[in-house]
Short mmCIF file of C-alpha atoms in Angstrom, two decimals:
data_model
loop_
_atom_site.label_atom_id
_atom_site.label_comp_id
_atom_site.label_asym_id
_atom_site.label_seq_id
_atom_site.Cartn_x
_atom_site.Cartn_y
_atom_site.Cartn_z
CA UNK F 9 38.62 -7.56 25.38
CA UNK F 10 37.58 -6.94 29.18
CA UNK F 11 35.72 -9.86 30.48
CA UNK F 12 31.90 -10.37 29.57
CA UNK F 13 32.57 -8.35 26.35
CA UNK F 14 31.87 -11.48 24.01
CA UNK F 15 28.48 -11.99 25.27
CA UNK F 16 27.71 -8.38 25.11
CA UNK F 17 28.50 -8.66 21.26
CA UNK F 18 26.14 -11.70 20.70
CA UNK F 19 23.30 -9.92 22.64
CA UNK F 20 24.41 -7.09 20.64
CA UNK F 21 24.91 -8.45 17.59
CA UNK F 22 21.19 -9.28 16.93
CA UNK F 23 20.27 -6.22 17.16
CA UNK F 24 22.84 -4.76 14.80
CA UNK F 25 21.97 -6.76 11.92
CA UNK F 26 19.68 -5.32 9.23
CA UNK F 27 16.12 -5.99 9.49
CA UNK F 28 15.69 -7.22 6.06
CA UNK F 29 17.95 -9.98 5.56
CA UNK F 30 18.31 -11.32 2.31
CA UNK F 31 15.91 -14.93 2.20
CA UNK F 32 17.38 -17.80 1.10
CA UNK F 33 16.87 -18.79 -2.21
CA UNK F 34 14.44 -21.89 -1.25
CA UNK F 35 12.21 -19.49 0.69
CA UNK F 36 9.44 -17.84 -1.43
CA UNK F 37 10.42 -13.51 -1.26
CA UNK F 38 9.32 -11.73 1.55
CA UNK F 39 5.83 -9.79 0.87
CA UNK F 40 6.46 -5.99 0.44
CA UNK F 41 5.50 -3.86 3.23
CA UNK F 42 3.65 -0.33 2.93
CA UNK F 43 6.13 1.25 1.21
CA UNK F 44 8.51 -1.38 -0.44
CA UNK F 45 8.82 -0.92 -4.18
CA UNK F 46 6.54 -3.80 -5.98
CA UNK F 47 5.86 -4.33 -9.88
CA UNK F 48 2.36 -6.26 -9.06
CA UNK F 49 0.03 -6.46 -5.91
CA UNK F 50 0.77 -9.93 -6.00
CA UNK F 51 4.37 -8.60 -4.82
CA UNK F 52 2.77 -7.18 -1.68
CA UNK F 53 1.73 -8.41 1.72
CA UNK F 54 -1.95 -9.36 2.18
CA UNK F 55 -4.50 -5.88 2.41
CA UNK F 56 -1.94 -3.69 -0.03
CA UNK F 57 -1.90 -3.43 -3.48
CA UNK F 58 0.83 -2.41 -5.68
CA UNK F 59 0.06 1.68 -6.83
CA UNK F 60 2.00 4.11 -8.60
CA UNK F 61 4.08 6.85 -6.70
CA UNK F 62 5.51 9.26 -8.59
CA UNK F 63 7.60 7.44 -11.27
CA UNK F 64 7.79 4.33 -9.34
CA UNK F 65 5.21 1.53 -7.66
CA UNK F 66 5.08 0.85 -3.78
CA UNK F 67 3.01 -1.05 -1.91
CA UNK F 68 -0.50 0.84 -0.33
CA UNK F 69 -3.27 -0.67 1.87
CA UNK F 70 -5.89 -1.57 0.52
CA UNK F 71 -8.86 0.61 0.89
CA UNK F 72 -11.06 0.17 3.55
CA UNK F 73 -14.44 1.29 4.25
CA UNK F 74 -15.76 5.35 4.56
CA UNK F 75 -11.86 6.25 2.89
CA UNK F 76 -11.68 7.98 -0.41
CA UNK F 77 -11.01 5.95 -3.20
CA UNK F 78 -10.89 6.99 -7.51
CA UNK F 79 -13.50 6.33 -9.76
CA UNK F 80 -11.95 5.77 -13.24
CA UNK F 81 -14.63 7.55 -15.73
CA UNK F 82 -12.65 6.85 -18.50
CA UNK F 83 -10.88 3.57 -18.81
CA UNK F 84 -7.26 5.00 -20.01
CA UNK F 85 -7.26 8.24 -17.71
CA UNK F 86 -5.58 5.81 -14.47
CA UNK F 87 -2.13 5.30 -16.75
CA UNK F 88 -1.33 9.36 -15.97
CA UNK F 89 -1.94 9.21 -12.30
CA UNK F 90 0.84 10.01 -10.13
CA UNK F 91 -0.57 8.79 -6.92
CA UNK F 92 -2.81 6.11 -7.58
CA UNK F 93 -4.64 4.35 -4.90
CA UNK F 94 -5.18 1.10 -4.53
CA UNK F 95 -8.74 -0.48 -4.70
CA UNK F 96 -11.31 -1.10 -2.24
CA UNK F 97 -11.25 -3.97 0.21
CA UNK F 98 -13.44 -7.03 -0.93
CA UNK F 99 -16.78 -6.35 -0.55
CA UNK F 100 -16.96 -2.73 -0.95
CA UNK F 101 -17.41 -0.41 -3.64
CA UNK F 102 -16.49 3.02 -4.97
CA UNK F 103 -19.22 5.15 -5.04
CA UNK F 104 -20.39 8.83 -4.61
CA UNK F 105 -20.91 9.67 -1.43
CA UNK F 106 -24.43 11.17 -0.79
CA UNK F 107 -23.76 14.47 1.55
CA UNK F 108 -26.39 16.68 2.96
CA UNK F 109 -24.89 19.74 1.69
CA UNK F 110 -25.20 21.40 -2.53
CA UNK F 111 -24.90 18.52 -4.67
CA UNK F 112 -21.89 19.46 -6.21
CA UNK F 113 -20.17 20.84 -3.14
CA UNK F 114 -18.30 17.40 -2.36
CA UNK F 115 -17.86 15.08 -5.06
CA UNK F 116 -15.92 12.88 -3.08
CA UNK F 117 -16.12 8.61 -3.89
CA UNK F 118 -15.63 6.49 -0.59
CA UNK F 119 -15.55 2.75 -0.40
CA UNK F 120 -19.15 1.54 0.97
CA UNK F 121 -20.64 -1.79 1.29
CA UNK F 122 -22.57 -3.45 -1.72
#
């Protein structure tokens, strides 16, 4: 090793380890991060929920207010849903959004304020 070259591995060496180290078993689990697979919001950091993605769940924010969010007409359609969003943030709710234009030209839901 030429001089120096020790300390040039420890400044190294943080930045060579993964970012996601495995936490100690006292520790409570890291949240999940947009994108981290999750079986239950509760598995996620705060403002995601848990939502399906194709055939698995990840992590998605939370919806926040003017974005398009799903309005369930029928309780059991949600289960076939490949992408499924999450909910709207607290305090807001999915409904139609009025638009100037024909009535039925955008039947888009957005979350709005109560």
């Amino acid at each position: 090793h030429p001089p120096g070259a020790a300390e040039l591995e420890e400044m190294m060496g943080a930045e060579v380890l993964p970012r996601r180290t495995p936490s100690p078993a006292w520790l409570p689990p890291a949240k999940g991060e947009e994108g981290d697979f999750c079986l239950r919001s509760s598995d996620c950091a705060a403002g995601l929920c848990c939502a399906r993605h194709f055939w698995s769940k990840i992590c998605k924010p939370v919806l926040q207010e003017g974005q398009v969010c799903t309005r369930h007409r029928r309780k059991g359609s949600h289960g076939l849903e490949i992408f499924q969003r999450c909910q709207c943030a607290e305090g807001l709710a999915c409904r139609l959004q009025r638009e100037q234009g024909p009535a039925d030209a955008s039947r888009l839901h957005t979350c709005q304020r109560h």
